[in-house]
């Protein structure tokens, strides 16, 4: 490790609240006891899952990341003007380093950066790199599940306001109720004068959306199945990985991708003393990816006490960024 990396690591004061195997097992047992069966998509992101997700973002069919990045590049000056200067940026997830770089680079003199991220490795890698690149921005990482309340580390230099950053349409991976809870928690984190910049994937031709979640190279399928590998390793379940198949369908009436693992045969999966029977063809719901219209997103934000003050879309209305403030 070179000296600059060692210094950046040492300066990044880490608060570590990562999930323990007992929590993961309890969530898996609850999901497999439900009808239909479910598993929480938040556990996709172990080291291999994070690597596979990065690979998804490079697939030709997965337009979301490319379009959002291009949108940020094109609109950063306008975004910076709407946000104002001297902000403490709080990112829910450490996500794509490139988007954070564009933001920290494009904003006027941001004072601090707090990513809240469940994967310790992803978190430390991102602040180590960003700490070297943005030496005037204090790195204050928090290792935690961002869906639970987190108290924000205080920056040494006072910030003008807090900006919550939640790109990538990750909000779409939560049910409406969970998304509202998350938006309310952003509302608490930002305070009365703060704001949130949120990336949302927009409703469009279902063929374009379905292709993005069923890439030809099979990277998304590997990403979905990796959830089972992770559970086997971390909580001692005995999923047979080749006993399940990835399926992602756009449910137009609900405007969302629904990703499932389909049981290839009748089989029993065990977690400790718990046994779960699957029929042949039985589906287990593992992820939703909500898409939005202006009306549906504004209505969701309103239910969390937020209003949309600014919006930017790419030229083809595939992806949008929205700036929210307390209503
Ligand atoms: C992280 N999230 C926004 C991705 C999405 O598009 O819902 C996760 C993903 N799942 C399958 N492909 C990508």
Tab-separated table of C-alpha atoms and ligand atoms in Angstrom:
chain	number	residue	atom	x	y	z
A	1	UNK	CA	0.000	0.000	0.000
A	2	UNK	CA	1.521	3.379	-0.888
A	3	UNK	CA	1.695	6.220	1.623
A	4	UNK	CA	-1.147	8.265	0.104
A	5	UNK	CA	-3.529	5.282	0.208
A	6	UNK	CA	-2.491	4.443	3.786
A	7	UNK	CA	-3.080	8.060	4.847
A	8	UNK	CA	-6.480	8.227	3.133
A	9	UNK	CA	-7.526	4.950	4.808
A	10	UNK	CA	-6.387	6.143	8.224
A	11	UNK	CA	-8.193	9.499	7.831
A	12	UNK	CA	-11.497	7.890	6.866
A	13	UNK	CA	-13.091	7.352	10.303
A	14	UNK	CA	-15.263	4.242	9.868
A	15	UNK	CA	-18.500	3.570	11.730
A	16	UNK	CA	-19.146	-0.180	11.241
A	17	UNK	CA	-22.721	-1.453	11.637
A	18	UNK	CA	-22.663	-4.194	8.981
A	19	UNK	CA	-25.282	-6.993	9.142
A	20	UNK	CA	-24.472	-10.138	11.093
A	21	UNK	CA	-25.186	-13.723	9.903
A	22	UNK	CA	-28.061	-13.976	12.406
A	23	UNK	CA	-29.844	-10.996	10.780
A	24	UNK	CA	-29.328	-12.438	7.298
A	25	UNK	CA	-30.604	-15.868	8.384
A	26	UNK	CA	-33.663	-14.331	10.073
A	27	UNK	CA	-34.489	-12.356	6.889
A	28	UNK	CA	-34.009	-15.460	4.686
A	29	UNK	CA	-36.159	-17.661	6.948
A	30	UNK	CA	-38.930	-15.027	7.051
A	31	UNK	CA	-38.846	-14.685	3.246
A	32	UNK	CA	-38.895	-18.417	2.575
A	33	UNK	CA	-41.794	-18.826	5.021
A	34	UNK	CA	-43.920	-16.328	3.047
A	35	UNK	CA	-46.246	-17.186	0.171
A	36	UNK	CA	-45.030	-16.588	-2.477
A	37	UNK	CA	-41.469	-17.098	-1.236
A	38	UNK	CA	-39.124	-14.096	-1.285
A	39	UNK	CA	-35.496	-13.298	-0.547
A	40	UNK	CA	-34.303	-9.722	0.081
A	41	UNK	CA	-32.375	-8.175	-2.822
A	42	UNK	CA	-30.235	-6.147	-0.417
A	43	UNK	CA	-28.138	-9.298	0.108
A	44	UNK	CA	-27.120	-9.392	-3.575
A	45	UNK	CA	-24.133	-7.204	-2.822
A	46	UNK	CA	-21.345	-9.325	-1.350
A	47	UNK	CA	-17.940	-8.909	-3.043
A	48	UNK	CA	-18.930	-11.165	-5.961
A	49	UNK	CA	-22.399	-9.595	-6.247
A	50	UNK	CA	-20.862	-6.109	-6.348
A	51	UNK	CA	-18.417	-7.279	-9.027
A	52	UNK	CA	-21.265	-8.795	-11.062
A	53	UNK	CA	-23.342	-5.642	-10.696
A	54	UNK	CA	-20.430	-3.583	-12.046
A	55	UNK	CA	-20.315	-6.060	-14.969
A	56	UNK	CA	-24.076	-5.587	-15.523
A	57	UNK	CA	-23.534	-1.832	-15.868
A	58	UNK	CA	-21.197	-2.559	-18.806
A	59	UNK	CA	-23.674	-4.796	-20.670
A	60	UNK	CA	-25.001	-3.219	-23.893
A	61	UNK	CA	-28.630	-3.830	-22.861
A	62	UNK	CA	-28.279	-2.211	-19.401
A	63	UNK	CA	-28.742	1.448	-20.388
A	64	UNK	CA	-29.397	2.823	-16.876
A	65	UNK	CA	-25.830	3.543	-15.724
A	66	UNK	CA	-24.584	4.846	-19.059
A	67	UNK	CA	-27.562	7.156	-19.537
A	68	UNK	CA	-27.449	8.476	-15.963
A	69	UNK	CA	-23.717	9.197	-16.217
A	70	UNK	CA	-24.169	11.039	-19.512
A	71	UNK	CA	-27.078	12.970	-17.977
A	72	UNK	CA	-24.956	14.016	-14.988
A	73	UNK	CA	-22.120	15.069	-17.268
A	74	UNK	CA	-24.475	17.128	-19.409
A	75	UNK	CA	-26.407	18.740	-16.523
A	76	UNK	CA	-23.852	19.062	-13.704
A	77	UNK	CA	-23.610	22.862	-13.906
A	78	UNK	CA	-27.370	23.193	-13.641
A	79	UNK	CA	-27.486	20.639	-10.781
A	80	UNK	CA	-24.713	22.490	-8.882
A	81	UNK	CA	-26.588	25.743	-9.221
A	82	UNK	CA	-29.814	24.213	-7.898
A	83	UNK	CA	-28.017	22.561	-4.926
A	84	UNK	CA	-25.837	25.527	-3.860
A	85	UNK	CA	-22.338	25.572	-2.347
A	86	UNK	CA	-20.621	24.128	0.743
A	87	UNK	CA	-22.777	21.014	1.121
A	88	UNK	CA	-22.222	17.792	3.088
A	89	UNK	CA	-22.956	15.062	0.540
A	90	UNK	CA	-24.526	11.930	2.043
A	91	UNK	CA	-24.756	9.038	-0.400
A	92	UNK	CA	-27.127	6.170	0.361
A	93	UNK	CA	-24.901	3.313	-0.857
A	94	UNK	CA	-21.403	3.885	-2.215
A	95	UNK	CA	-22.629	2.950	-5.683
A	96	UNK	CA	-20.698	3.947	-8.762
A	97	UNK	CA	-17.556	5.888	-7.925
A	98	UNK	CA	-17.806	7.708	-11.237
A	99	UNK	CA	-21.152	9.346	-10.412
A	100	UNK	CA	-19.840	10.472	-7.032
A	101	UNK	CA	-16.719	11.862	-8.697
A	102	UNK	CA	-18.839	13.842	-11.137
A	103	UNK	CA	-20.914	15.197	-8.252
A	104	UNK	CA	-18.023	16.119	-5.926
A	105	UNK	CA	-16.167	17.634	-8.859
A	106	UNK	CA	-19.144	19.575	-10.185
A	107	UNK	CA	-20.520	20.967	-6.893
A	108	UNK	CA	-19.183	24.246	-5.491
A	109	UNK	CA	-16.754	23.510	-2.596
A	110	UNK	CA	-18.484	20.540	-0.922
A	111	UNK	CA	-17.213	20.151	2.687
A	112	UNK	CA	-17.736	16.453	3.454
A	113	UNK	CA	-18.768	13.148	1.933
A	114	UNK	CA	-20.566	10.389	3.858
A	115	UNK	CA	-21.330	7.193	1.961
A	116	UNK	CA	-23.600	4.818	3.899
A	117	UNK	CA	-22.864	1.339	2.565
A	118	UNK	CA	-23.443	-2.214	3.774
A	119	UNK	CA	-20.362	-3.696	2.068
A	120	UNK	CA	-17.293	-2.707	4.086
A	121	UNK	CA	-14.921	-3.427	1.199
A	122	UNK	CA	-16.899	-1.332	-1.283
A	123	UNK	CA	-17.168	1.459	1.296
A	124	UNK	CA	-13.471	1.610	2.157
A	125	UNK	CA	-12.379	1.276	-1.474
A	126	UNK	CA	-14.592	4.168	-2.473
A	127	UNK	CA	-13.490	6.575	0.308
A	128	UNK	CA	-9.845	5.637	-0.114
A	129	UNK	CA	-9.978	6.527	-3.789
A	130	UNK	CA	-12.179	9.602	-3.375
A	131	UNK	CA	-10.112	10.812	-0.392
A	132	UNK	CA	-7.029	10.970	-2.614
A	133	UNK	CA	-8.860	12.728	-5.424
A	134	UNK	CA	-10.799	15.230	-3.279
A	135	UNK	CA	-8.390	16.154	-0.501
A	136	UNK	CA	-10.526	19.194	0.525
A	137	UNK	CA	-13.598	17.044	1.120
A	138	UNK	CA	-13.712	15.297	4.513
A	139	UNK	CA	-14.431	11.567	4.125
A	140	UNK	CA	-16.839	10.329	6.829
A	141	UNK	CA	-17.954	6.790	5.793
A	142	UNK	CA	-20.605	4.828	7.660
A	143	UNK	CA	-20.775	1.020	7.258
A	144	UNK	CA	-24.478	0.300	7.734
A	145	UNK	CA	-27.749	-0.732	6.182
A	146	UNK	CA	-29.010	2.617	4.898
A	147	UNK	CA	-32.630	1.524	5.287
A	148	UNK	CA	-32.206	1.866	9.075
A	149	UNK	CA	-31.786	5.236	10.838
A	150	UNK	CA	-28.136	6.298	11.019
A	151	UNK	CA	-26.800	9.285	12.910
A	152	UNK	CA	-24.696	11.384	10.629
A	153	UNK	CA	-21.031	12.040	11.526
A	154	UNK	CA	-20.472	15.780	11.935
A	155	UNK	CA	-18.080	17.438	9.511
A	156	UNK	CA	-15.209	19.522	10.970
A	157	UNK	CA	-16.183	22.461	8.770
A	158	UNK	CA	-19.868	23.438	9.034
A	159	UNK	CA	-21.894	22.669	5.903
A	160	UNK	CA	-24.400	25.074	4.327
A	161	UNK	CA	-26.831	22.217	3.816
A	162	UNK	CA	-26.983	18.449	3.486
A	163	UNK	CA	-27.429	16.886	0.055
A	164	UNK	CA	-28.583	13.271	0.024
A	165	UNK	CA	-27.430	11.528	-3.166
A	166	UNK	CA	-29.216	8.366	-4.270
A	167	UNK	CA	-28.420	7.643	-7.928
A	168	UNK	CA	-28.879	4.564	-10.087
A	169	UNK	CA	-32.646	4.133	-9.583
A	170	UNK	CA	-31.800	2.086	-6.486
A	171	UNK	CA	-34.980	3.546	-4.953
A	172	UNK	CA	-36.776	1.298	-7.450
A	173	UNK	CA	-35.472	-1.791	-5.647
A	174	UNK	CA	-37.811	-1.007	-2.725
A	175	UNK	CA	-41.562	-1.534	-2.431
A	176	UNK	CA	-43.644	1.667	-2.301
A	177	UNK	CA	-43.931	1.467	1.485
A	178	UNK	CA	-40.195	0.874	1.896
A	179	UNK	CA	-39.385	3.635	-0.612
A	180	UNK	CA	-41.564	6.079	1.322
A	181	UNK	CA	-39.833	5.068	4.569
A	182	UNK	CA	-36.474	5.574	2.893
A	183	UNK	CA	-37.493	8.961	1.488
A	184	UNK	CA	-38.710	9.968	4.969
A	185	UNK	CA	-35.387	8.933	6.412
A	186	UNK	CA	-33.654	11.044	3.723
A	187	UNK	CA	-35.975	13.872	4.762
A	188	UNK	CA	-34.744	13.459	8.372
A	189	UNK	CA	-31.106	13.229	7.285
A	190	UNK	CA	-31.271	16.348	5.087
A	191	UNK	CA	-33.107	18.465	7.714
A	192	UNK	CA	-35.385	21.394	6.877
A	193	UNK	CA	-32.894	23.154	4.566
A	194	UNK	CA	-31.491	20.099	2.824
A	195	UNK	CA	-32.225	18.405	-0.460
A	196	UNK	CA	-31.911	15.042	-2.189
A	197	UNK	CA	-30.744	14.230	-5.716
A	198	UNK	CA	-32.326	10.975	-6.834
A	199	UNK	CA	-31.841	8.966	-10.030
A	200	UNK	CA	-34.962	7.303	-11.404
A	201	UNK	CA	-35.453	4.951	-14.326
A	202	UNK	CA	-38.441	6.086	-16.406
A	203	UNK	CA	-41.351	4.014	-17.719
A	204	UNK	CA	-40.845	3.221	-21.426
A	205	UNK	CA	-41.103	0.500	-24.076
A	206	UNK	CA	-41.193	-2.773	-22.067
A	207	UNK	CA	-38.899	-4.478	-24.620
A	208	UNK	CA	-36.079	-2.031	-23.781
A	209	UNK	CA	-36.584	-2.567	-20.042
A	210	UNK	CA	-36.837	-6.360	-20.210
A	211	UNK	CA	-33.688	-6.610	-22.347
A	212	UNK	CA	-31.793	-4.664	-19.659
A	213	UNK	CA	-32.650	-7.311	-17.045
A	214	UNK	CA	-32.115	-10.341	-19.301
A	215	UNK	CA	-28.777	-9.561	-20.930
A	216	UNK	CA	-27.548	-11.934	-23.613
A	217	UNK	CA	-24.281	-12.686	-21.811
A	218	UNK	CA	-26.174	-13.953	-18.752
A	219	UNK	CA	-24.470	-11.583	-16.296
A	220	UNK	CA	-27.766	-10.594	-14.652
A	221	UNK	CA	-28.685	-14.270	-14.246
A	222	UNK	CA	-25.324	-14.919	-12.552
A	223	UNK	CA	-25.901	-11.858	-10.327
A	224	UNK	CA	-29.316	-13.136	-9.221
A	225	UNK	CA	-28.071	-16.686	-8.568
A	226	UNK	CA	-25.085	-15.388	-6.601
A	227	UNK	CA	-27.573	-14.526	-3.845
A	228	UNK	CA	-27.991	-18.257	-3.214
A	229	UNK	CA	-24.224	-18.847	-3.205
A	230	UNK	CA	-23.840	-16.060	-0.662
A	231	UNK	CA	-26.554	-17.462	1.598
A	232	UNK	CA	-25.001	-20.937	1.428
A	233	UNK	CA	-21.640	-19.525	2.471
A	234	UNK	CA	-22.803	-17.092	5.151
A	235	UNK	CA	-25.773	-18.768	6.807
A	236	UNK	CA	-25.149	-22.426	5.900
A	237	UNK	CA	-28.214	-22.896	3.672
A	238	UNK	CA	-27.992	-25.682	1.059
A	239	UNK	CA	-29.462	-24.127	-2.108
A	240	UNK	CA	-28.404	-26.089	-5.213
A	241	UNK	CA	-27.455	-23.277	-7.559
A	242	UNK	CA	-28.289	-25.243	-10.716
A	243	UNK	CA	-31.712	-26.014	-9.208
A	244	UNK	CA	-32.885	-22.429	-9.904
A	245	UNK	CA	-33.201	-20.234	-13.014
A	246	UNK	CA	-33.321	-16.404	-13.340
A	247	UNK	CA	-36.461	-14.783	-14.793
A	248	UNK	CA	-37.142	-11.023	-15.096
A	249	UNK	CA	-40.492	-9.743	-16.421
A	250	UNK	CA	-41.811	-6.161	-16.823
A	251	UNK	CA	-45.210	-5.947	-15.103
A	252	UNK	CA	-46.683	-2.996	-17.065
A	253	UNK	CA	-49.597	-2.364	-14.720
A	254	UNK	CA	-47.203	-2.017	-11.780
A	255	UNK	CA	-44.481	-0.357	-13.929
A	256	UNK	CA	-41.766	-2.565	-12.538
A	257	UNK	CA	-39.364	-5.363	-13.387
A	258	UNK	CA	-40.064	-8.378	-11.208
A	259	UNK	CA	-37.072	-10.707	-10.879
A	260	UNK	CA	-37.615	-14.247	-9.736
A	261	UNK	CA	-35.684	-17.446	-9.225
A	262	UNK	CA	-37.670	-20.339	-10.611
A	263	UNK	CA	-37.216	-23.779	-9.059
A	264	UNK	CA	-36.177	-26.216	-11.809
A	265	UNK	CA	-37.584	-29.197	-9.893
A	266	UNK	CA	-39.305	-30.241	-6.685
A	267	UNK	CA	-36.689	-29.802	-3.964
A	268	UNK	CA	-36.142	-29.005	-0.299
A	269	UNK	CA	-33.794	-26.289	0.937
A	270	UNK	CA	-32.556	-26.259	4.535
A	271	UNK	CA	-31.360	-23.436	6.768
A	272	UNK	CA	-30.360	-24.928	10.130
A	273	UNK	CA	-33.373	-26.846	11.412
A	274	UNK	CA	-35.751	-25.072	8.978
A	275	UNK	CA	-36.797	-26.917	5.793
A	276	UNK	CA	-38.478	-25.223	2.794
A	277	UNK	CA	-40.162	-27.249	0.047
A	278	UNK	CA	-40.200	-25.939	-3.526
A	279	UNK	CA	-42.474	-27.310	-6.242
A	280	UNK	CA	-41.172	-27.668	-9.825
A	281	UNK	CA	-41.655	-24.249	-11.482
A	282	UNK	CA	-42.323	-22.494	-8.169
A	283	UNK	CA	-41.124	-18.877	-8.201
A	284	UNK	CA	-39.251	-17.106	-5.458
A	285	UNK	CA	-39.379	-13.289	-5.732
A	286	UNK	CA	-35.951	-11.749	-5.276
A	287	UNK	CA	-36.054	-8.200	-6.671
A	288	UNK	CA	-38.268	-5.443	-8.008
A	289	UNK	CA	-36.978	-2.567	-10.133
A	290	UNK	CA	-39.632	0.143	-10.169
A	291	UNK	CA	-39.883	2.514	-13.138
A	292	UNK	CA	-41.522	5.935	-12.807
A	293	UNK	CA	-43.505	8.619	-14.574
A	294	UNK	CA	-43.321	12.243	-13.387
A	295	UNK	CA	-46.721	11.802	-11.774
A	296	UNK	CA	-45.924	8.529	-9.991
A	297	UNK	CA	-42.597	9.826	-8.650
A	298	UNK	CA	-44.045	13.154	-7.424
A	299	UNK	CA	-46.877	11.267	-5.695
A	300	UNK	CA	-44.383	8.937	-3.981
A	301	UNK	CA	-42.248	11.885	-2.844
A	302	UNK	CA	-45.316	13.732	-1.545
A	303	UNK	CA	-46.185	10.754	0.675
A	304	UNK	CA	-42.758	11.200	2.288
A	305	UNK	CA	-43.211	14.959	2.834
A	306	UNK	CA	-41.007	15.903	-0.110
A	307	UNK	CA	-41.583	17.828	-3.313
A	308	UNK	CA	-39.746	17.803	-6.622
A	309	UNK	CA	-38.136	21.203	-7.227
A	310	UNK	CA	-36.007	20.395	-10.288
A	311	UNK	CA	-35.820	17.579	-12.825
A	312	UNK	CA	-33.442	16.568	-15.611
A	313	UNK	CA	-34.058	13.828	-18.208
A	314	UNK	CA	-31.840	12.482	-20.983
A	315	UNK	CA	-32.902	13.397	-24.525
A	316	UNK	CA	-34.854	10.150	-24.973
A	317	UNK	CA	-36.617	10.281	-21.582
A	318	UNK	CA	-35.103	6.984	-20.542
A	319	UNK	CA	-33.657	8.107	-17.201
A	320	UNK	CA	-34.161	11.105	-14.919
A	321	UNK	CA	-32.598	12.945	-11.985
A	322	UNK	CA	-34.894	14.706	-9.545
A	323	UNK	CA	-34.042	17.239	-6.847
A	324	UNK	CA	-36.311	17.017	-3.810
A	325	UNK	CA	-36.840	19.319	-0.833
A	326	UNK	CA	-39.045	19.136	2.222
A	327	UNK	CA	-42.607	20.015	1.122
B	1	LIG	C1	-29.026	-1.419	-8.233
B	1	LIG	N1	-30.280	-1.480	-9.000
B	1	LIG	C2	-30.765	-0.152	-9.318
B	1	LIG	C3	-30.229	-2.378	-10.150
B	1	LIG	C4	-31.566	-2.307	-10.928
B	1	LIG	O1	-31.514	-1.949	-12.107
B	1	LIG	O2	-32.622	-2.553	-10.342
B	1	LIG	C5	-29.952	-3.802	-9.728
B	1	LIG	C6	-30.047	-4.762	-10.856
B	1	LIG	N2	-30.708	-5.883	-10.834
B	1	LIG	C7	-30.598	-6.501	-11.979
B	1	LIG	N3	-29.882	-5.744	-12.780
B	1	LIG	C8	-29.509	-4.657	-12.112
